[in-house]
Backbone as a printed PyTorch tensor [residue, N CA C, xyz], in Angstrom:
tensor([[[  44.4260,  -77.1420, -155.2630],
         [  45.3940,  -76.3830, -154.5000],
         [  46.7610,  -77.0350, -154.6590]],

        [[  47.8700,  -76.1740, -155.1060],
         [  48.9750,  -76.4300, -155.1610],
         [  49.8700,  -76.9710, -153.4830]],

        [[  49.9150,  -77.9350, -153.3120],
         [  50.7930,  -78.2700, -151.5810],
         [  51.8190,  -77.8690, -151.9160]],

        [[  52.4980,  -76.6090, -150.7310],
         [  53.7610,  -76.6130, -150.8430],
         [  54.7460,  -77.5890, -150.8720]],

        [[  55.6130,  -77.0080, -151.6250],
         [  56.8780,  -78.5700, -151.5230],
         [  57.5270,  -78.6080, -150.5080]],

        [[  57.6890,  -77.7310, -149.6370],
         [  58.8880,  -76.8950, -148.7540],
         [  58.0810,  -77.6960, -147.1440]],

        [[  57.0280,  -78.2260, -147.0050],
         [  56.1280,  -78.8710, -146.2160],
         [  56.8900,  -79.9690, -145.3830]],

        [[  57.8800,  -80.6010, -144.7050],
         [  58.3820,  -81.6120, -144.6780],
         [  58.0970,  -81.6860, -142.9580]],

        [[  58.2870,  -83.1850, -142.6070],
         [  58.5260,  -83.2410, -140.9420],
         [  59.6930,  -83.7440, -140.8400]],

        [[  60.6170,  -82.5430, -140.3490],
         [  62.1580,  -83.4390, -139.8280],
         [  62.4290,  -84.3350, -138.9470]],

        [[  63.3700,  -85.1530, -138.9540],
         [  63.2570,  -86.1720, -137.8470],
         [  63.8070,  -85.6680, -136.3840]],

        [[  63.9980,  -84.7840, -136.0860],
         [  63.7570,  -84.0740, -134.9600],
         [  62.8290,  -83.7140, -134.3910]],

        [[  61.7000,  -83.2460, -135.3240],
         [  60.3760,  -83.0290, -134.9010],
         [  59.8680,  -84.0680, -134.7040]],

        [[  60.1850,  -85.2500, -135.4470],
         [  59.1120,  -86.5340, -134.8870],
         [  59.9180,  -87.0280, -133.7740]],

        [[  60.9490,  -87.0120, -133.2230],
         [  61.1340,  -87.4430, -132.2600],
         [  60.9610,  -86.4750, -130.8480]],

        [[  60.8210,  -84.9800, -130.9590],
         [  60.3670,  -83.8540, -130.2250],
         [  58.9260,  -84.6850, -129.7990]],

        [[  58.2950,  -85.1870, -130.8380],
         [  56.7410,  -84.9680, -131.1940],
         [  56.4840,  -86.6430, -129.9560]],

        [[  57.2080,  -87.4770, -130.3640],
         [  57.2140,  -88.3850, -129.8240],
         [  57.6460,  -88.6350, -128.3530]],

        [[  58.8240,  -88.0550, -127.6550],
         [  59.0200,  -87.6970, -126.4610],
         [  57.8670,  -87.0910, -125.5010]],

        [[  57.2080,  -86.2000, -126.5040],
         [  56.2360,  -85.2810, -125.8640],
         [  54.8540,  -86.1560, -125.8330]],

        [[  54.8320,  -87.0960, -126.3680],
         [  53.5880,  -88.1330, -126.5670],
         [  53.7640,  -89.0920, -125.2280]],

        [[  55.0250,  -89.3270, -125.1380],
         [  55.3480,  -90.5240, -123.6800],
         [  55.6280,  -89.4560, -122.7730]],

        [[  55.7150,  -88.0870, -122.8190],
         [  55.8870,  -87.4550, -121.3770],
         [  53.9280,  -87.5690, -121.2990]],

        [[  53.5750,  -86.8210, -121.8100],
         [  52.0260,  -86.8120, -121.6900],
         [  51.0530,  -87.1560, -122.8680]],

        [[  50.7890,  -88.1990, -123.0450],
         [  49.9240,  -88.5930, -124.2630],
         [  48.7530,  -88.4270, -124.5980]],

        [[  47.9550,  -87.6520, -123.1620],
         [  46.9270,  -87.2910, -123.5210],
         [  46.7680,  -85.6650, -124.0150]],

        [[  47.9340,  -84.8030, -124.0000],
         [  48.0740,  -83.9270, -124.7940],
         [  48.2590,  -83.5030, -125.7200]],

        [[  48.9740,  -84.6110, -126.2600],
         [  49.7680,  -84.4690, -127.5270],
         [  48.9910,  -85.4980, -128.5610]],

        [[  48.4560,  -86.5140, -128.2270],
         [  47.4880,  -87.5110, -128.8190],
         [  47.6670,  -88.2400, -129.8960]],

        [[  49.3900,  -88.0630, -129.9500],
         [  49.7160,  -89.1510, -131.3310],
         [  50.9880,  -89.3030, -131.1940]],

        [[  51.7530,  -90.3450, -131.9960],
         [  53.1750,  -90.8130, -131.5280],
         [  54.5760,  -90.3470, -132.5200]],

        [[  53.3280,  -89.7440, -133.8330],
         [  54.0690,  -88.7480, -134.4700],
         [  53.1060,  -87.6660, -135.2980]],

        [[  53.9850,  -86.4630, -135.5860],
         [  53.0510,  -85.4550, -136.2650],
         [  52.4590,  -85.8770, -137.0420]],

        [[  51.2380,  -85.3890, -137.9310],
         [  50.6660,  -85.4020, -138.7660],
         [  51.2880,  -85.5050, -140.0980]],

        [[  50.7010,  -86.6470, -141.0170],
         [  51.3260,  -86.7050, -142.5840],
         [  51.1020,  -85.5910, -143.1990]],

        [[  51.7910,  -85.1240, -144.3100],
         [  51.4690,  -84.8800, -145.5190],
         [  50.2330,  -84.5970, -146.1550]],

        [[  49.6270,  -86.3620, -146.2890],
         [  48.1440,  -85.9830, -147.0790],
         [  47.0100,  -85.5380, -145.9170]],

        [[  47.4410,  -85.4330, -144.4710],
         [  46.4550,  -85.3620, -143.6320],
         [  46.6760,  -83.7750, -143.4830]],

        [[  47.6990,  -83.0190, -143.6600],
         [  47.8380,  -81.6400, -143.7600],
         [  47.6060,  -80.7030, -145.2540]],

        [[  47.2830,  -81.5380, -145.9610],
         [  47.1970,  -81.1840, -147.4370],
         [  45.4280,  -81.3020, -147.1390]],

        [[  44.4340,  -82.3590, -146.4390],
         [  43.4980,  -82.5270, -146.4970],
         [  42.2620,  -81.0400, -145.5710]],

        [[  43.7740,  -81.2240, -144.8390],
         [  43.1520,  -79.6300, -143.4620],
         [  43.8420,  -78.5760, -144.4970]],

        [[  43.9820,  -78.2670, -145.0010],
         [  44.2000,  -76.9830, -145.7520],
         [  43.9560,  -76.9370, -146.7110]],

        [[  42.9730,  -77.5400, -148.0650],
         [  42.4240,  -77.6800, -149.2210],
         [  41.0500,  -76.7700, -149.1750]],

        [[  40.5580,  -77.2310, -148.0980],
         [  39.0560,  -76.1530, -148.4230],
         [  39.0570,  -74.8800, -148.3380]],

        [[  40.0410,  -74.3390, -147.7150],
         [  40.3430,  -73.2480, -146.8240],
         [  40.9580,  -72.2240, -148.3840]],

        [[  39.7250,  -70.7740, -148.1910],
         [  39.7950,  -69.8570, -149.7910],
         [  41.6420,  -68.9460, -149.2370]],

        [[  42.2850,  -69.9360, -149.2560],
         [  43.6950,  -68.8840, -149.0170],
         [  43.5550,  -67.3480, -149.1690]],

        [[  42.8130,  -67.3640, -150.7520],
         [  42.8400,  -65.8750, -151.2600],
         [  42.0530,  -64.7620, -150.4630]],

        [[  41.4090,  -65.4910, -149.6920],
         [  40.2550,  -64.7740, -148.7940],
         [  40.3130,  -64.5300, -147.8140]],

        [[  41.0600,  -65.1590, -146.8220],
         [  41.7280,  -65.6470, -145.4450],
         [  42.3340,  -64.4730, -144.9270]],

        [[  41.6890,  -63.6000, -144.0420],
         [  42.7070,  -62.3380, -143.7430],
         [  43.1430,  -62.6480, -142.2690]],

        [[  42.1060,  -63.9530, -141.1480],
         [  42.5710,  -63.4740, -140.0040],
         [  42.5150,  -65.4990, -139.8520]],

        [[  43.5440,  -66.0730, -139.2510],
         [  43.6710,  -68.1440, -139.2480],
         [  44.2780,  -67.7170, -137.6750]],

        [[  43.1080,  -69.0800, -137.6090],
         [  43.7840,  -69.6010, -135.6940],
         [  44.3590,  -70.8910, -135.8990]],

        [[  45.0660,  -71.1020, -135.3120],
         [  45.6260,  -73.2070, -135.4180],
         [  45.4780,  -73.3080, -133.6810]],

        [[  44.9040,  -74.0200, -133.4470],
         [  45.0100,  -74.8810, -131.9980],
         [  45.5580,  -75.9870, -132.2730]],

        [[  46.3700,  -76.5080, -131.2660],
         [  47.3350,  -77.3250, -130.4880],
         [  48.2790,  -77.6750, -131.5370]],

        [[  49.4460,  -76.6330, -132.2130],
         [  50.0020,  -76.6410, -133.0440],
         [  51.2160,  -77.9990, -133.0240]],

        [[  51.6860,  -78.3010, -131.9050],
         [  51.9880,  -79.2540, -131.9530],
         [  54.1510,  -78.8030, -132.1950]],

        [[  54.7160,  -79.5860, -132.9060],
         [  56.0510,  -79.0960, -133.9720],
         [  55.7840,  -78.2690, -134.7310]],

        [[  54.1670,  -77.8380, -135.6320],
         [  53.9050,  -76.8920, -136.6410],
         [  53.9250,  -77.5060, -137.8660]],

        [[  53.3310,  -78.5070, -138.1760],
         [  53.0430,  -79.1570, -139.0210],
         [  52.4440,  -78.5470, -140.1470]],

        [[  51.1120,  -77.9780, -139.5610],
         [  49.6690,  -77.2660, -140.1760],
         [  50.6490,  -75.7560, -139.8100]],

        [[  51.3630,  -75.2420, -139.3590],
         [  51.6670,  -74.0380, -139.2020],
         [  52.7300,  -73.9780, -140.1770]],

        [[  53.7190,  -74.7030, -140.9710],
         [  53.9020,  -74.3430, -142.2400],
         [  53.1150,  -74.2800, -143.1900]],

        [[  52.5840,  -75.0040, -143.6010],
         [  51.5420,  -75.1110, -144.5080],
         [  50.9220,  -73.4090, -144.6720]],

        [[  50.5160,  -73.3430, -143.3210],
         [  49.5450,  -72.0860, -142.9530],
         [  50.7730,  -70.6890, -143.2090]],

        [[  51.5600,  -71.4350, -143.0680],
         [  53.1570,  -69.9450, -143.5440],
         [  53.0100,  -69.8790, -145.4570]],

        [[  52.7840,  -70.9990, -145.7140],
         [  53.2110,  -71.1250, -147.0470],
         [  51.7610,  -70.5480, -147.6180]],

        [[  50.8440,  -71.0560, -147.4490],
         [  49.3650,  -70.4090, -148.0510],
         [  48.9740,  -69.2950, -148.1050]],

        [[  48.8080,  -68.7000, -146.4930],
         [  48.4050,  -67.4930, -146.2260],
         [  48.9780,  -66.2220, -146.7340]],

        [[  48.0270,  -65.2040, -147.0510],
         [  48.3530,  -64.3160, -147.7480],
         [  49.3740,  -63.3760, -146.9140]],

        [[  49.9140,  -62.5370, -147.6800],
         [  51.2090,  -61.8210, -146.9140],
         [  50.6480,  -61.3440, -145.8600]],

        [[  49.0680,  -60.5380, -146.0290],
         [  48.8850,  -59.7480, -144.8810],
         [  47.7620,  -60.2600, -144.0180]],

        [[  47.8810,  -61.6440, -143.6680],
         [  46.7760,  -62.3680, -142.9680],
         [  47.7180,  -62.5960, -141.7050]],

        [[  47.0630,  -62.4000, -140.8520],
         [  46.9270,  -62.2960, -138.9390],
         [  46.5940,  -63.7170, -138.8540]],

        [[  47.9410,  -63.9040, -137.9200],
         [  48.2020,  -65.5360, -137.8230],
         [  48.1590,  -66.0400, -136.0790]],

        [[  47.2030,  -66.3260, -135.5890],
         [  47.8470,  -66.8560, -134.1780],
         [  47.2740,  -68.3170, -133.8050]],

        [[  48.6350,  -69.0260, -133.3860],
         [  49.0370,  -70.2340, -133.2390],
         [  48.6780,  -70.4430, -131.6000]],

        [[  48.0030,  -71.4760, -131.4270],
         [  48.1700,  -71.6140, -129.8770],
         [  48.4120,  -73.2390, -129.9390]],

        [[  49.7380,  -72.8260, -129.0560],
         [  50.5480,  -74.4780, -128.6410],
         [  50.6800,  -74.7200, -126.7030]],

        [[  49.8140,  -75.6880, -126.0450],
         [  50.2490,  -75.6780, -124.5820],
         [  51.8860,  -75.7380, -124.4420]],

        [[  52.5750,  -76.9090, -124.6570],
         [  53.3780,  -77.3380, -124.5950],
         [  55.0470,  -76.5790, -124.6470]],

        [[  55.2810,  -76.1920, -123.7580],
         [  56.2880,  -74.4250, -123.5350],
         [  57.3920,  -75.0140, -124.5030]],

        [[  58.2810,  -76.0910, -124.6970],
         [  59.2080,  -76.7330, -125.7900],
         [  58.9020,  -76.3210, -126.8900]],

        [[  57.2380,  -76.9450, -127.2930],
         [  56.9620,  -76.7850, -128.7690],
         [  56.5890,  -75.6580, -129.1330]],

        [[  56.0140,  -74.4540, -127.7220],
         [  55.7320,  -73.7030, -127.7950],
         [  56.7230,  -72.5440, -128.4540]],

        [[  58.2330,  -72.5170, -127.8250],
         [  59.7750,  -72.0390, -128.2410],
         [  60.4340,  -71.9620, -129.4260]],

        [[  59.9010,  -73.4620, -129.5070],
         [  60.0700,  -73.4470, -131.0520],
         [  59.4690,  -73.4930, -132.1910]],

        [[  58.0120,  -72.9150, -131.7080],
         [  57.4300,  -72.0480, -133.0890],
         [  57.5800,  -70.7470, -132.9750]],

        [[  57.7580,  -70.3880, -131.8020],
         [  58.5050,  -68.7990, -131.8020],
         [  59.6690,  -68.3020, -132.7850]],

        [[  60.5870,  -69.5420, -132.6030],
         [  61.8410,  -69.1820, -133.2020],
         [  61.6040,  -69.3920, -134.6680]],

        [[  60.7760,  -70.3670, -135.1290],
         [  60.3250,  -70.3310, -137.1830],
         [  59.4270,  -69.6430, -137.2440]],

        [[  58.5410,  -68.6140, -136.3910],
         [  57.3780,  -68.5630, -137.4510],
         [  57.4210,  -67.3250, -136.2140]],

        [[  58.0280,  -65.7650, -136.0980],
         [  58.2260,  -64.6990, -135.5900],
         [  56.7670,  -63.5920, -135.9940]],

        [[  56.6760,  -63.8290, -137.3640],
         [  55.4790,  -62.9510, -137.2330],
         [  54.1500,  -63.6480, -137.1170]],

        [[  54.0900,  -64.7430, -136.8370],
         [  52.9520,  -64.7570, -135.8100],
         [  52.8460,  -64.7680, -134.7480]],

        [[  51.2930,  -64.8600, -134.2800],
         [  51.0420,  -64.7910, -132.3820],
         [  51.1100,  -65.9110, -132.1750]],

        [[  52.3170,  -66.3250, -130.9010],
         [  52.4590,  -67.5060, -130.6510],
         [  51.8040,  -67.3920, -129.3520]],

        [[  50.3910,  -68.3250, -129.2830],
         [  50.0210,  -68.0580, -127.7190],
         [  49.6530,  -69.3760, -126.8900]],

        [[  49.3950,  -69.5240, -125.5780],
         [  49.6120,  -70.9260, -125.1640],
         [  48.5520,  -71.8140, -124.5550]],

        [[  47.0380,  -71.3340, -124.2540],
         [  46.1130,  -72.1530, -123.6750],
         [  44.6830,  -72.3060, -124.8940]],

        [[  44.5970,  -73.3210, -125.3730],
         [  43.4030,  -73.1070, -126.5970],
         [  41.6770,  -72.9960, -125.2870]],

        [[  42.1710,  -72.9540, -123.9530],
         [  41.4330,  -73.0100, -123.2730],
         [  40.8960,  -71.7920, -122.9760]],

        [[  41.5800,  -70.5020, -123.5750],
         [  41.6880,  -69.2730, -123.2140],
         [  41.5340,  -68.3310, -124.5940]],

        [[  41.1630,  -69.4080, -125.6230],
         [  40.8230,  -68.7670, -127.4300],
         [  40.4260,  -66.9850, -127.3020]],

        [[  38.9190,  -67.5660, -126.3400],
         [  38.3090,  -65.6030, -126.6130],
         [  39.3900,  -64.6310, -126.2590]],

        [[  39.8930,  -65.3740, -124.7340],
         [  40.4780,  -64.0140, -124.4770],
         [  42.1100,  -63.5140, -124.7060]],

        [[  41.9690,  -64.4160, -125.0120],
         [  43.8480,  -64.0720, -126.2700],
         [  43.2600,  -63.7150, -127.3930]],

        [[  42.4100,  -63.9930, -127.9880],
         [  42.4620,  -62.6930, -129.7980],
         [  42.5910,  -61.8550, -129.5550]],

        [[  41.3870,  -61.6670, -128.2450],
         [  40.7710,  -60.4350, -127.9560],
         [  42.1210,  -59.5800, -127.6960]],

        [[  43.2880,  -60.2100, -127.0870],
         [  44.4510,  -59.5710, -126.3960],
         [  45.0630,  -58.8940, -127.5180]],

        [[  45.1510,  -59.6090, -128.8400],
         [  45.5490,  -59.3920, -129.9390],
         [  45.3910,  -58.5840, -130.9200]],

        [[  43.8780,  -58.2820, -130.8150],
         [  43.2050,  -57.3320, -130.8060],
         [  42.4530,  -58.0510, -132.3150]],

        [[  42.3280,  -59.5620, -132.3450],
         [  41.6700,  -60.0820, -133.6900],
         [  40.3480,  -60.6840, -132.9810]],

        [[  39.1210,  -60.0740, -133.3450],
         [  37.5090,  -60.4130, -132.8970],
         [  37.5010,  -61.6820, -133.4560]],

        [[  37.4100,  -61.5690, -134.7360],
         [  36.9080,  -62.7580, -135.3280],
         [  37.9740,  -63.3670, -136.2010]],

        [[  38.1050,  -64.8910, -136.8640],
         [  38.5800,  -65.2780, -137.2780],
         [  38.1170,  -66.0260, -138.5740]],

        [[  38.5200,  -66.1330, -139.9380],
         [  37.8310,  -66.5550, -140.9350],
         [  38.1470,  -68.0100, -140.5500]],

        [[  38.9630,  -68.0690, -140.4070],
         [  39.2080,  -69.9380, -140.4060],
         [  40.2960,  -70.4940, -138.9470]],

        [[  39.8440,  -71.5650, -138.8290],
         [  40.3590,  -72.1990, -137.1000],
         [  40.2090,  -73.1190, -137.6040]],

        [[  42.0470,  -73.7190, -137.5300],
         [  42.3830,  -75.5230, -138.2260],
         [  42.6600,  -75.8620, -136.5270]],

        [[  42.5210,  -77.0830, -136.4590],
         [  42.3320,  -77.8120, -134.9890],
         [  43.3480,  -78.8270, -134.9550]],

        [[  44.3420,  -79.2560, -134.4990],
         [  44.9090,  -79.8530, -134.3150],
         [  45.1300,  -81.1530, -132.9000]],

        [[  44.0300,  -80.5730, -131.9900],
         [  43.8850,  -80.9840, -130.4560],
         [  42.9490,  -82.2010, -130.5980]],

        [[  43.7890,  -83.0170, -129.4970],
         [  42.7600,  -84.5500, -129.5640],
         [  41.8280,  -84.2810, -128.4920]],

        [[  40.5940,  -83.5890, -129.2920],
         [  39.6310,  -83.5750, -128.5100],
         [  38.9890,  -85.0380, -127.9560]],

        [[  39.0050,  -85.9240, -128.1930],
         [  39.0470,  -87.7440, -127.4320],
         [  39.5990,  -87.6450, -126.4750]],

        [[  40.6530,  -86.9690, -125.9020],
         [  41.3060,  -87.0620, -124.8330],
         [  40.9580,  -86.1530, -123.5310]],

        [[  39.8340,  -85.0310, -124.1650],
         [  39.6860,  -84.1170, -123.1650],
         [  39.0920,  -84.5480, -122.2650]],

        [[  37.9640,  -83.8430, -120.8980],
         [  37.3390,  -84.2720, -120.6930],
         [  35.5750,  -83.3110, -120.7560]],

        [[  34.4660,  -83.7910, -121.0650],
         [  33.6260,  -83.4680, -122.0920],
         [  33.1560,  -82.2880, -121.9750]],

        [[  33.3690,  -81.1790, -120.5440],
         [  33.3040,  -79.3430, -120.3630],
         [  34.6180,  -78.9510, -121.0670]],

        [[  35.1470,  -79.7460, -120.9460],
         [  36.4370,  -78.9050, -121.6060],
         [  36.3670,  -78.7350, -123.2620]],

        [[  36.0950,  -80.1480, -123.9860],
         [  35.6310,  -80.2150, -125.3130],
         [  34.5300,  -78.6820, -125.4720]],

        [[  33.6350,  -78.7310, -124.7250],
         [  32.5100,  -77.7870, -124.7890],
         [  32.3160,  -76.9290, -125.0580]],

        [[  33.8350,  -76.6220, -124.0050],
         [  34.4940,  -75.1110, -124.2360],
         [  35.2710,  -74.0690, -124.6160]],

        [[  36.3460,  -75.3440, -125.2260],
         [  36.7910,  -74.9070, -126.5020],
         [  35.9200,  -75.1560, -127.9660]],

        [[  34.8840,  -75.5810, -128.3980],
         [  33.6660,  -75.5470, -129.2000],
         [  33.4660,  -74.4830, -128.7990]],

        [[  32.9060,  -73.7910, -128.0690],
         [  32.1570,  -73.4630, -128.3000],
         [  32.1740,  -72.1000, -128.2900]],

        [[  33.8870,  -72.0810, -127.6820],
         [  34.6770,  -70.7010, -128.0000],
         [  34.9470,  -70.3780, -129.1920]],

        [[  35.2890,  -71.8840, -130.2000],
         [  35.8270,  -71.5950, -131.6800],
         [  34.3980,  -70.9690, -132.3320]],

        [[  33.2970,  -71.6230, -132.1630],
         [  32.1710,  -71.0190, -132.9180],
         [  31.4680,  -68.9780, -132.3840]],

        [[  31.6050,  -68.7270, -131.2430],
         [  32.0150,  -67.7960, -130.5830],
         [  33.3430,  -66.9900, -131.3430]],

        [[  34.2330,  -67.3350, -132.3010],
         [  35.4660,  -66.6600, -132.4740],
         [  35.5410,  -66.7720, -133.8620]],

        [[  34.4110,  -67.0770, -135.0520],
         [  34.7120,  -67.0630, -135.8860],
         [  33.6800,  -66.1130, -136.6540]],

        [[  34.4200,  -65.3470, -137.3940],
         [  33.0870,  -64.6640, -138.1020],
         [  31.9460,  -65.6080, -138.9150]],

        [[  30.8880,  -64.6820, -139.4720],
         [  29.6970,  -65.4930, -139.8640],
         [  29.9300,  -66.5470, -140.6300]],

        [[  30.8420,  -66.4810, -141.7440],
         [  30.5010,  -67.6950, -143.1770],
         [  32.3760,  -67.8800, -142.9690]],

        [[  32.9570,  -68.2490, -141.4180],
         [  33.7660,  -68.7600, -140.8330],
         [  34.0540,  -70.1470, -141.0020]],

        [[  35.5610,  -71.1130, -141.0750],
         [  35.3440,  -72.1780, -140.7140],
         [  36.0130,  -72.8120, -139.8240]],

        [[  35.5560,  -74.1460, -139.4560],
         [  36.5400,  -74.9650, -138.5830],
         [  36.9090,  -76.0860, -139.1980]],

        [[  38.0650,  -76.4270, -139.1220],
         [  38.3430,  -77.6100, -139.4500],
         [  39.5140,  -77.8580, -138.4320]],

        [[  39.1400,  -79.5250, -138.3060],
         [  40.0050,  -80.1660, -137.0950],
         [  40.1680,  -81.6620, -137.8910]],

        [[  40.8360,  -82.3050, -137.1610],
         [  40.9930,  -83.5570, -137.4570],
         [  40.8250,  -84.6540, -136.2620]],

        [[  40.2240,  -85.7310, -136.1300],
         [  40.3710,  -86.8750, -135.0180],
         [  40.2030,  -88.4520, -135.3620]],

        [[  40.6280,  -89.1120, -134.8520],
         [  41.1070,  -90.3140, -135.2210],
         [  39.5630,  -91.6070, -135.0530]],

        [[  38.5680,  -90.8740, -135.0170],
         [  37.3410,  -91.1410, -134.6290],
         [  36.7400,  -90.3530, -135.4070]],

        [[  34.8690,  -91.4350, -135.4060],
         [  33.8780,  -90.2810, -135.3680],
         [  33.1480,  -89.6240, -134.3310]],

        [[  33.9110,  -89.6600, -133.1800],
         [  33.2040,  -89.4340, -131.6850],
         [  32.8510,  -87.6830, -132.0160]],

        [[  33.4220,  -86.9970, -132.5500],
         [  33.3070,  -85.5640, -132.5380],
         [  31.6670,  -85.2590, -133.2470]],

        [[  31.6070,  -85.9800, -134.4900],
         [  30.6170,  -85.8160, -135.1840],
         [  29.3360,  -84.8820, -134.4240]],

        [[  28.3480,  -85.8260, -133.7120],
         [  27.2360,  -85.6120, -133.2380],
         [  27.4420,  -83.8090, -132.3650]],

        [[  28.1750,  -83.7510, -132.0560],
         [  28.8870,  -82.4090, -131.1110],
         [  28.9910,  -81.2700, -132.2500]],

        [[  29.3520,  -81.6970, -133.2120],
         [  30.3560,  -80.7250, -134.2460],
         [  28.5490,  -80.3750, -134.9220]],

        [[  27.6350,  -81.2780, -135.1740],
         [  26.4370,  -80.9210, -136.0020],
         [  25.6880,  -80.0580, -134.9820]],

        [[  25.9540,  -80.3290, -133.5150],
         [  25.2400,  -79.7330, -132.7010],
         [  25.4390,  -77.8490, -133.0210]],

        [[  26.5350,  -77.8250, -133.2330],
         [  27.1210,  -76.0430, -132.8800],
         [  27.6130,  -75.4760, -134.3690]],

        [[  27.1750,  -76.6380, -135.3630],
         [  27.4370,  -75.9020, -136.6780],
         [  26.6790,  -76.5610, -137.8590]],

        [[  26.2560,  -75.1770, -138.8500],
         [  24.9720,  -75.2300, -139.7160],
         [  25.5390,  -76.6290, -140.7820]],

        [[  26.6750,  -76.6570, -141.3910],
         [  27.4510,  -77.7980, -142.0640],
         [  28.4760,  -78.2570, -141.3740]],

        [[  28.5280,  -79.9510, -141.6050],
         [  30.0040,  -80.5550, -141.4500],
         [  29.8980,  -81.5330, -142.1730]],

        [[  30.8950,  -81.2860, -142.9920],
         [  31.6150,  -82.4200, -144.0410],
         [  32.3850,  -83.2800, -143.1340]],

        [[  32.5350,  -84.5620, -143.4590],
         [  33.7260,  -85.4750, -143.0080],
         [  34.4680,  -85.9100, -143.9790]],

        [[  36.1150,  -85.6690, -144.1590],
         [  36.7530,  -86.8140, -145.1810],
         [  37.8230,  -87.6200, -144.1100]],

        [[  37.7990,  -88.6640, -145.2030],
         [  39.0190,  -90.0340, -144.2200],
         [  40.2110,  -89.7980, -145.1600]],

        [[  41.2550,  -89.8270, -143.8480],
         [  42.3400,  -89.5910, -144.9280],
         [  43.3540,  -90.8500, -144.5890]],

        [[  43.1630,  -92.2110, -145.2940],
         [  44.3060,  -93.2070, -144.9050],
         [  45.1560,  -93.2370, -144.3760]],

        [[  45.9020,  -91.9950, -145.5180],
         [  47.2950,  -92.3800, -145.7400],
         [  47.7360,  -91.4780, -144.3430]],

        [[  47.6620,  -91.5120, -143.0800],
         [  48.3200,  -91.0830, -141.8020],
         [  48.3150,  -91.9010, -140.7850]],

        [[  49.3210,  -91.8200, -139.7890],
         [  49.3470,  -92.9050, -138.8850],
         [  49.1220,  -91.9380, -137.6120]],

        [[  47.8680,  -92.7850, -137.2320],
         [  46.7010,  -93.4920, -137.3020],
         [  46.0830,  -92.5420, -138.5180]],

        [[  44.8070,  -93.8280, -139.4920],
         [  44.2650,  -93.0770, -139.9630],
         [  43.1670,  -92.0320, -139.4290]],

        [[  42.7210,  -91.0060, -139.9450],
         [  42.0840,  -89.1910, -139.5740],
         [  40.5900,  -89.4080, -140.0910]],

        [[  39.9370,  -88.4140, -139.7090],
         [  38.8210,  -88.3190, -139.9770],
         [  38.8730,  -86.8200, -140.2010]],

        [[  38.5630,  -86.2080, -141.2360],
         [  38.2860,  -84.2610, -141.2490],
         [  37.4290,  -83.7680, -141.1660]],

        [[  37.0630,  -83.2920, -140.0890],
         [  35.7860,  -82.2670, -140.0430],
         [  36.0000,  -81.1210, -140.4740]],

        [[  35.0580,  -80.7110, -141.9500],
         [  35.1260,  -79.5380, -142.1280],
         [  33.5030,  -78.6030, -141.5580]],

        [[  33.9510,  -77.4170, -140.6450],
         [  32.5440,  -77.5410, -140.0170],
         [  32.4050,  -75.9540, -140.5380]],

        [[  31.0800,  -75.2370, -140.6360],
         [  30.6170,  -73.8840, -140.7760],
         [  29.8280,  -73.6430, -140.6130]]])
């Protein structure tokens, strides 16, 4: 897969990204966005050419939501869910034709609002480590609930705590480590 070049994190966003880490750190779960090779690693498996309907949870600045601008096909149904009403504003203002929506706690019933059932692919961006373990549950178990049959998930966490959970509610999961990010990632690719 070709990585877009156009992919960059401005230093506004890492310091957006970082403010928002010391207002609440257990939301945001890192002290800056995601690298490069850790967004090149969440969007490699993923059949672009095939992709008609992508969810991103806890989009964050939109790291994985360029990427997901640059890949996705012209006529693929895009909705982004960011808590955070700041970061939330300002993926409104770059990225207009998608659904910008705001609780990943509330997945079913925002597609549903949207009027998208199922989804081929759901990239994860949320430090599920930080939740607490009904809440993990239930966003699992909404994403597997929200994806069509030969659907995927992929998320990223700075652990292998997800593992045992992720085999529980899905037929495959790959793991790759991706160094080169601060902190280094772990990728679950799950289906």
């Amino acid at each position: 897969m070709a990585f877009p070049s156009s992919i960059k994190t401005t230093i506004s966003d890492k310091l957006l990204f970082l403010r928002k880490f010391i207002q609440n750190p257990a939301d945001v779960g890192s002290v800056i966005p995601s690298s490069s090779s850790l967004t090149l690693k969440m969007m490699e498996s993923v059949p672009w050419n095939q992709v008609r309907n992508v969810v991103e949870l806890g989009a964050g600045t939109g790291v994985f939501t360029q990427a997901m601008y640059e890949l996705a096909r012209p006529d693929c149904r895009v909705a982004v869910f960011e808590k955070d009403a700041e970061m939330r504003r300002q993926l409104i203002k770059q990225y207009s034709d998608f659904h910008i929506l705001e609780d990943a706690m509330d997945l079913r019933l925002s597609l549903t609002g949207i009027g998208m059932e199922k989804a081929d692919c759901i990239i994860s961006g949320l430090p599920f480590a930080n939740f607490y373990p009904l809440d993990r549950e239930q966003i699992i178990r909404q994403v597997k609930e929200s994806l069509s049959d030969d659907g995927m998930f992929i998320t990223f966490q700075y652990s292998l705590q997800m593992k045992r959970m992720l085999e529980q509610h899905f037929r495959t999961v790959r793991i790759a480590f991706v160094p080169w990010n601060v902190p280094p990632a772990f990728v679950y690719i799950c289906q």
